[in-house]
PDB file of C-alpha atoms in Angstrom:
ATOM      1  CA  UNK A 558     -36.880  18.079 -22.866  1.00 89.00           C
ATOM      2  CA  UNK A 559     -34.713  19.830 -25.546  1.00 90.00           C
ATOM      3  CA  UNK A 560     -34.622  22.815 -23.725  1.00 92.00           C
ATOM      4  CA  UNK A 561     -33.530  21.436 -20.251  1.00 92.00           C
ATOM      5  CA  UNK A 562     -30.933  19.621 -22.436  1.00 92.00           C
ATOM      6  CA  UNK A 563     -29.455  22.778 -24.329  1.00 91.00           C
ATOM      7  CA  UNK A 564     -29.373  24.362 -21.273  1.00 92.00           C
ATOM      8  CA  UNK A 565     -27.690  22.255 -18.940  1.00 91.00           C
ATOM      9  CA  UNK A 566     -24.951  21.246 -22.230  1.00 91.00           C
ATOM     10  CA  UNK A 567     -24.546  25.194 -21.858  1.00 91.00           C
ATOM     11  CA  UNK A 568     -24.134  25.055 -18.749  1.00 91.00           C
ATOM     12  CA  UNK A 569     -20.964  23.116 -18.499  1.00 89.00           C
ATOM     13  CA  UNK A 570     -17.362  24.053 -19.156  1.00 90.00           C
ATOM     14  CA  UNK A 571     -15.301  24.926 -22.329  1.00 88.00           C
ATOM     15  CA  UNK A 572     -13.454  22.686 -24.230  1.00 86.00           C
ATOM     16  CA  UNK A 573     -12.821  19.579 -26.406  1.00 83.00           C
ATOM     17  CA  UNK A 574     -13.560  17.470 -23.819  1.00 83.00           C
ATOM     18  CA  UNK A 575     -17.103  18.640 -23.666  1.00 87.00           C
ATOM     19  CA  UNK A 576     -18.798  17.929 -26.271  1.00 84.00           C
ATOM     20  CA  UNK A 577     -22.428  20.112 -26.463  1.00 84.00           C
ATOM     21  CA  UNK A 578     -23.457  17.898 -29.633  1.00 87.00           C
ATOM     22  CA  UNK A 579     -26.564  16.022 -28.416  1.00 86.00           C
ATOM     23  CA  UNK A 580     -25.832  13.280 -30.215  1.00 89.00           C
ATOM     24  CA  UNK A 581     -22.465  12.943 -28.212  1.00 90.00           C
ATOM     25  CA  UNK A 582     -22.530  10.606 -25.133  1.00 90.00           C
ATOM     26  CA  UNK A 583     -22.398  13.993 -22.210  1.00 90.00           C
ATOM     27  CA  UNK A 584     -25.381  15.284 -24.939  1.00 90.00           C
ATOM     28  CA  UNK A 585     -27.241  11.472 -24.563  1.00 92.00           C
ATOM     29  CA  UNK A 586     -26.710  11.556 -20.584  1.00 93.00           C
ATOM     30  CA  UNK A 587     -27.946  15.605 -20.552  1.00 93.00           C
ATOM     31  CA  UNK A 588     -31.073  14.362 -22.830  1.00 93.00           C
ATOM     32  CA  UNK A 589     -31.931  11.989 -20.078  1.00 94.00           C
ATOM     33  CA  UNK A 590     -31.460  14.491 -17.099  1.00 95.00           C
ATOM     34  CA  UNK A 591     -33.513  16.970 -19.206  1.00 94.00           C
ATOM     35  CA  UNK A 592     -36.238  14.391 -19.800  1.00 95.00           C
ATOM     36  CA  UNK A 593     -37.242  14.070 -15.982  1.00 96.00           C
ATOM     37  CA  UNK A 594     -36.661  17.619 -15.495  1.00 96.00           C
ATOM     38  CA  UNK A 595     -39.260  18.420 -17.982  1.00 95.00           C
ATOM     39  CA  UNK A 596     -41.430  15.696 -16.358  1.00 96.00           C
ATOM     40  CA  UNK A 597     -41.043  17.463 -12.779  1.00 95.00           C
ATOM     41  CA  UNK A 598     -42.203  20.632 -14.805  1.00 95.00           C
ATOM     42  CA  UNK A 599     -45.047  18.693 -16.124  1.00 94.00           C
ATOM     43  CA  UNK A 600     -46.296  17.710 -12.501  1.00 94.00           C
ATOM     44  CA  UNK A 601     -45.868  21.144 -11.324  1.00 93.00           C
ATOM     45  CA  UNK A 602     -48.088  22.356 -13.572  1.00 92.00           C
ATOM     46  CA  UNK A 603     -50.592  19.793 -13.026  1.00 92.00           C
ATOM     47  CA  UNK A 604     -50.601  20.649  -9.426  1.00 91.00           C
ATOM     48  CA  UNK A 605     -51.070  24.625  -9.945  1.00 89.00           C
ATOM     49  CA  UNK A 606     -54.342  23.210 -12.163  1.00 90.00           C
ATOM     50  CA  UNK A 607     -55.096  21.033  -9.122  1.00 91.00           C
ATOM     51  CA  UNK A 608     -55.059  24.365  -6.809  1.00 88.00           C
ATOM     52  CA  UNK A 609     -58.459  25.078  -8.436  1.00 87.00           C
ATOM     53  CA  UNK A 610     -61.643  23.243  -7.107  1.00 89.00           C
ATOM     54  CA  UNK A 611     -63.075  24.157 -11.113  1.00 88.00           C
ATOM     55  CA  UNK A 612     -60.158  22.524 -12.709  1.00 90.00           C
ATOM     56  CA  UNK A 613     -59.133  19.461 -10.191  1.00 91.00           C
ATOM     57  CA  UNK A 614     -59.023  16.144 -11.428  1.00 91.00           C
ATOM     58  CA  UNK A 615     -56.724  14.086  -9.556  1.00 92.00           C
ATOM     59  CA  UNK A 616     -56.816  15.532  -6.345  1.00 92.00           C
ATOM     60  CA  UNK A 617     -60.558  15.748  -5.696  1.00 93.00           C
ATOM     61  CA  UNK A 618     -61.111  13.814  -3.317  1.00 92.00           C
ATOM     62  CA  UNK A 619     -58.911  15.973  -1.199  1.00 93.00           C
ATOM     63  CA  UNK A 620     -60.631  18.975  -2.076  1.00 91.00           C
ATOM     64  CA  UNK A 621     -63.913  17.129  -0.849  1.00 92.00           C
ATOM     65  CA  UNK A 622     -62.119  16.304   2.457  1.00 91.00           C
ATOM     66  CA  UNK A 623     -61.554  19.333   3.191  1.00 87.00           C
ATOM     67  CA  UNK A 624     -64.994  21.015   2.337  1.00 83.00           C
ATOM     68  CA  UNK A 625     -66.969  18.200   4.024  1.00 85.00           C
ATOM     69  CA  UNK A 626     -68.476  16.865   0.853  1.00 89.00           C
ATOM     70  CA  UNK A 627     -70.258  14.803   0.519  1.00 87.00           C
ATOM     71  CA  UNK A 628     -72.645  16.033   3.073  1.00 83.00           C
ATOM     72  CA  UNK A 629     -76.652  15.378   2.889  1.00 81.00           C
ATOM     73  CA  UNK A 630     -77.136  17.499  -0.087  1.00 77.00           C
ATOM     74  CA  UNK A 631     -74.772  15.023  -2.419  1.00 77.00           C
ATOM     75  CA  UNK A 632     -76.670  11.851  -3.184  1.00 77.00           C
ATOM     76  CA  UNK A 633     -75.438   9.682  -5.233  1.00 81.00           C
ATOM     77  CA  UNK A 634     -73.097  12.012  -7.883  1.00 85.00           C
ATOM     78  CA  UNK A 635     -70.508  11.284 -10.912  1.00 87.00           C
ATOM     79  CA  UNK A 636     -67.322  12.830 -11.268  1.00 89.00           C
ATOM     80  CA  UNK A 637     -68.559  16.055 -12.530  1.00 87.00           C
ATOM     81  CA  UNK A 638     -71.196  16.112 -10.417  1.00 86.00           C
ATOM     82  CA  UNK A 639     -68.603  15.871  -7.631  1.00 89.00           C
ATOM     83  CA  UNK A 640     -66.756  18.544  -8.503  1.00 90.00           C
ATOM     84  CA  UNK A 641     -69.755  21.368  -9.603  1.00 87.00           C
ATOM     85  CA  UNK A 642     -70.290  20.469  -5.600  1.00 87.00           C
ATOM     86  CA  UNK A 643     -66.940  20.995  -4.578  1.00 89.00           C
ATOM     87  CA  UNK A 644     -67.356  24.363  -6.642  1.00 87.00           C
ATOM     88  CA  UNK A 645     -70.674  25.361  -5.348  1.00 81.00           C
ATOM     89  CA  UNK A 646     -69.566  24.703  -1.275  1.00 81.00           C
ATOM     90  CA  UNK A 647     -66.305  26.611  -2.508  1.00 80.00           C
ATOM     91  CA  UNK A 648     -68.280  29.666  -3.106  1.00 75.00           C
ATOM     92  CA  UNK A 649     -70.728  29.763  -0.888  1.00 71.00           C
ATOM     93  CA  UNK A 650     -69.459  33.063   0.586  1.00 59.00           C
ATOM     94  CA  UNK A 651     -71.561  35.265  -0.839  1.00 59.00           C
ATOM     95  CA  UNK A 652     -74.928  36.752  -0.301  1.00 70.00           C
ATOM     96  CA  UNK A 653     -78.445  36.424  -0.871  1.00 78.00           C
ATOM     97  CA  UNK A 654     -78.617  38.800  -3.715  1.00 83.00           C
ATOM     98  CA  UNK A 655     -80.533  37.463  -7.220  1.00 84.00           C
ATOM     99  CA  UNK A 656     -77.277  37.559  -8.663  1.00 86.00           C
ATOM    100  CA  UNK A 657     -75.630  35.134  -6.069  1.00 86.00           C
ATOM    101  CA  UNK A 658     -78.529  32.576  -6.533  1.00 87.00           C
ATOM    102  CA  UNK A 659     -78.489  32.824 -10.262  1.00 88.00           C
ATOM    103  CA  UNK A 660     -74.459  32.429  -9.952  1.00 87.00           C
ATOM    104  CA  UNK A 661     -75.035  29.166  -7.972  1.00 84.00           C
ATOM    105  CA  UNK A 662     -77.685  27.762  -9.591  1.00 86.00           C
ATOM    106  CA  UNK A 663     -75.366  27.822 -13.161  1.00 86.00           C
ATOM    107  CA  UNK A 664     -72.512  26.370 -11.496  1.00 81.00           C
ATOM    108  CA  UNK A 665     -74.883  23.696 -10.363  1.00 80.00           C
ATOM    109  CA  UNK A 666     -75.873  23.459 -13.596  1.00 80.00           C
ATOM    110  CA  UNK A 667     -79.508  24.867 -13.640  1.00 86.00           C
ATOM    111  CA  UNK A 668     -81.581  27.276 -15.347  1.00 87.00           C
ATOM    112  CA  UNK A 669     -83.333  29.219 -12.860  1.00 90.00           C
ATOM    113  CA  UNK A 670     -85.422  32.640 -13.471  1.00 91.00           C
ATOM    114  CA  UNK A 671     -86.550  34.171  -9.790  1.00 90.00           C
ATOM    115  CA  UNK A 672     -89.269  36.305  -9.097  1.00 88.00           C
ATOM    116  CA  UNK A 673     -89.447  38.711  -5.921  1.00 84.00           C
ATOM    117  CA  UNK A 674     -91.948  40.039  -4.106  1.00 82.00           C
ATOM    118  CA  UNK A 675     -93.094  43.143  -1.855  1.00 77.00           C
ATOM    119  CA  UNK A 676     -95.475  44.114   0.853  1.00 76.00           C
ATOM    120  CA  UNK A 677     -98.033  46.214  -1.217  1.00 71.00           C
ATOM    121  CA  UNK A 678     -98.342  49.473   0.771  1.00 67.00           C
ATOM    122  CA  UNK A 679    -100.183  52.904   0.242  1.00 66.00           C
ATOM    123  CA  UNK A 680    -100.383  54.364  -2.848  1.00 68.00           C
ATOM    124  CA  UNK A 681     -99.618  51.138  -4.676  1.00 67.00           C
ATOM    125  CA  UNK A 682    -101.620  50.427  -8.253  1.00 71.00           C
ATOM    126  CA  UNK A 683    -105.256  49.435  -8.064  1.00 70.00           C
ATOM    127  CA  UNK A 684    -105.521  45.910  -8.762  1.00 65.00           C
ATOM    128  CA  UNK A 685    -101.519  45.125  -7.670  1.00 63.00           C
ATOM    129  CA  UNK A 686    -102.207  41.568  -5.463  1.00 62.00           C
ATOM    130  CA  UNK A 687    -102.575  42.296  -1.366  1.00 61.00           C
ATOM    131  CA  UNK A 688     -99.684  40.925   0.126  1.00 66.00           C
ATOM    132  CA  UNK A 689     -98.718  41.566   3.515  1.00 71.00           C
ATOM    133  CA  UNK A 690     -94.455  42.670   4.678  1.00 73.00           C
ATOM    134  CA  UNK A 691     -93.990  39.242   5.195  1.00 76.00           C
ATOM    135  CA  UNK A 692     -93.517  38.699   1.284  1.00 80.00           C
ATOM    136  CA  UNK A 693     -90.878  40.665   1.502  1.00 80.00           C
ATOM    137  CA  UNK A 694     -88.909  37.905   2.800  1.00 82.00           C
ATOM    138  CA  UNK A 695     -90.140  35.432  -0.025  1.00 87.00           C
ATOM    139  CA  UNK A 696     -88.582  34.411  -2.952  1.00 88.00           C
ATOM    140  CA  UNK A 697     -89.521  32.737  -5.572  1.00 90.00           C
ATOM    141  CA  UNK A 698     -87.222  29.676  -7.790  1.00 90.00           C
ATOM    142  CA  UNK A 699     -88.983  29.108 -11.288  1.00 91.00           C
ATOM    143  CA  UNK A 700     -86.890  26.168 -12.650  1.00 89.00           C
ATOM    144  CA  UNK A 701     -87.584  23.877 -15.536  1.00 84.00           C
ATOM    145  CA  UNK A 702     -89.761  21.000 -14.707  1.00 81.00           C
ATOM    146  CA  UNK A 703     -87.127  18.229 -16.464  1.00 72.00           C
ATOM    147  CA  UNK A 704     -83.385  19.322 -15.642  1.00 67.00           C
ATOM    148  CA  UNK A 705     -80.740  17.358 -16.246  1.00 62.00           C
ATOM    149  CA  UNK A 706     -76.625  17.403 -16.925  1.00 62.00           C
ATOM    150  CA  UNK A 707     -74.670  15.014 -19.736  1.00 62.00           C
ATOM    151  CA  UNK A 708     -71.684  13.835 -18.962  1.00 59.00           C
ATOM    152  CA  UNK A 709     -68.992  15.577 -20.499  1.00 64.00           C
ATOM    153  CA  UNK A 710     -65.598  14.756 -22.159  1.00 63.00           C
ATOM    154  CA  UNK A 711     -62.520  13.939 -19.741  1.00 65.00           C
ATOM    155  CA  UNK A 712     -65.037  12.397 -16.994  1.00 64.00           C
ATOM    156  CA  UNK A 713     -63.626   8.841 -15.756  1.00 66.00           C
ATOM    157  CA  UNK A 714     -64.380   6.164 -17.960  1.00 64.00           C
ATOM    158  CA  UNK A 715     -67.832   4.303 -16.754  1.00 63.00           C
ATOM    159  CA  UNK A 716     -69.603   7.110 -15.337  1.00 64.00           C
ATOM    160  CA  UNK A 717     -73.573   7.687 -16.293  1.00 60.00           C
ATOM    161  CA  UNK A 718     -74.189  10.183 -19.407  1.00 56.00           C
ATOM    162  CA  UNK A 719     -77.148  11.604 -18.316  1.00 55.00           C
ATOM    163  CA  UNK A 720     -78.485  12.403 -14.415  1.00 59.00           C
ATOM    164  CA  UNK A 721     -82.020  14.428 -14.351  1.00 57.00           C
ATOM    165  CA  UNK A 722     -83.928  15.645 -11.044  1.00 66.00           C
ATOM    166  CA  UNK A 723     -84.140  18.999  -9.225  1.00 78.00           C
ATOM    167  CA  UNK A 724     -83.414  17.549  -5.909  1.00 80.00           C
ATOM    168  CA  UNK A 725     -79.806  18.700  -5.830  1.00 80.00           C
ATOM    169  CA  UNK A 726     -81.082  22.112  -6.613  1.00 84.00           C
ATOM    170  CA  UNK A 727     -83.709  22.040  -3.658  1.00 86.00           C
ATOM    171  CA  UNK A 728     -81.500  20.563  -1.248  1.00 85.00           C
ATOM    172  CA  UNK A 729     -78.256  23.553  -1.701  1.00 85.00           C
ATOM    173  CA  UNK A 730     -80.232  26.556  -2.174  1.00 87.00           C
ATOM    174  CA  UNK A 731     -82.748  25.078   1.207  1.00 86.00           C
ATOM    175  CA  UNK A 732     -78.956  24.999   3.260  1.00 82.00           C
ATOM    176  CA  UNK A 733     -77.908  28.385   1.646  1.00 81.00           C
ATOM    177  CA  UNK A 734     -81.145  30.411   2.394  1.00 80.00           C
ATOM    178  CA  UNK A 735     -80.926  32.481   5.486  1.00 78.00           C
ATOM    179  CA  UNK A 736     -83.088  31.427   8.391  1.00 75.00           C
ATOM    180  CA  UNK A 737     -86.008  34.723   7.735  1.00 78.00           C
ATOM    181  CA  UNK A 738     -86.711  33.986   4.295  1.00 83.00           C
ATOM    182  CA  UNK A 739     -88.888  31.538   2.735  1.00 87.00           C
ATOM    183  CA  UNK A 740     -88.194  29.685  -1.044  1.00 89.00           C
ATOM    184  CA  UNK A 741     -91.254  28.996  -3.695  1.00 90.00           C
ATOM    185  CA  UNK A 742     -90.150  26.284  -6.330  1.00 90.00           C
ATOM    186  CA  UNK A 743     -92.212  26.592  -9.078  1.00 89.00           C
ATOM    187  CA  UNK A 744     -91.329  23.995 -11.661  1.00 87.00           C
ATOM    188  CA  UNK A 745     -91.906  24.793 -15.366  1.00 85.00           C
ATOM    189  CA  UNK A 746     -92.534  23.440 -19.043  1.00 82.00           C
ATOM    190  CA  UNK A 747     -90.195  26.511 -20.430  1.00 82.00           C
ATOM    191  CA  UNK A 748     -88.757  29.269 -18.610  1.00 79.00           C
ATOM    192  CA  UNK A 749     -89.970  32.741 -20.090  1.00 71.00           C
TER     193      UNK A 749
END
């Protein structure tokens, strides 16, 4: 505010009749122009954090409008919840690479470890497990058996602390898969 002030008192003419003191009455008045003009600063940088589905607060419901959310996948979700949705659907572009799936899975907020698998064809290692070309469109999702998310600070007051279940997990990566490959879950004490 005492920027916007100093500025706009520099702004005017020379001369006794205006004073730049800001405890004059022109200083008072340019305090109280400078005041809202730091508040319209204020809520334009709330609405360049708004621009990011990762960082929205106040305008998520919007962002959930507008990325059909929630869809059958959602359940019933909390605030963060919400938005590592609106996130996820947000970058869904992608591929079907290990990388992609591990990069979802966090944002969801699981562990996951995945294991691939191959045809075994001539020449492979004696005692190497038969498996025909149709594994090479398998993958497998080893997740703990017990996930679950806190709630974290800045949610809205009176949401849940703690939400468990790998149904949310299941659901997302079932929509993202493409339509020739098949998903494993294999649900685990520890992940090694």
């Amino acid at each position: 505010m005492s920027d916007y002030r100093d500025t706009l008192l520099a702004l005017l003419p020379r001369g006794d009749a205006w004073s730049t003191d800001a405890d004059s009455a022109l200083g008072q008045l340019m305090s109280g122009v400078g005041e809202e003009f730091a508040r319209i600063e204020q809520r334009a940088n709330d609405l360049l954090t708004e621009a990011a589905p990762s960082q929205t607060f106040e305008l998520l419901d919007e962002w959930q409008q507008m990325y059909g959310l929630p869809d059958t996948c959602s359940g019933e979700q909390v605030f963060q919840q919400r938005r590592i949705a609106l996130v996820q659907k947000y970058q869904l572009m992608g591929g079907q690479s290990r990388e992609f799936l591990l990069g979802i899975a966090a944002v969801l907020g699981y562990e996951i470890a995945i294991t691939e698998y191959q045809h075994r064809g001539f020449g492979a290692d004696f005692g190497t497990n038969y498996a025909g070309h149709d594994w090479n469109n398998v993958v497998q999702i080893n997740a703990l058996l017990i996930n679950y998310q806190e709630r974290s600070h800045g949610q809205p007051h009176g949401e849940t602390y703690r939400t468990w279940g790998n149904a949310g997990l299941e659901c997302v990566f079932n929509r993202l898969i493409h339509a020739h490959r098949h998903i494993i879950y294999n649900y685990q004490e520890t992940l090694d």
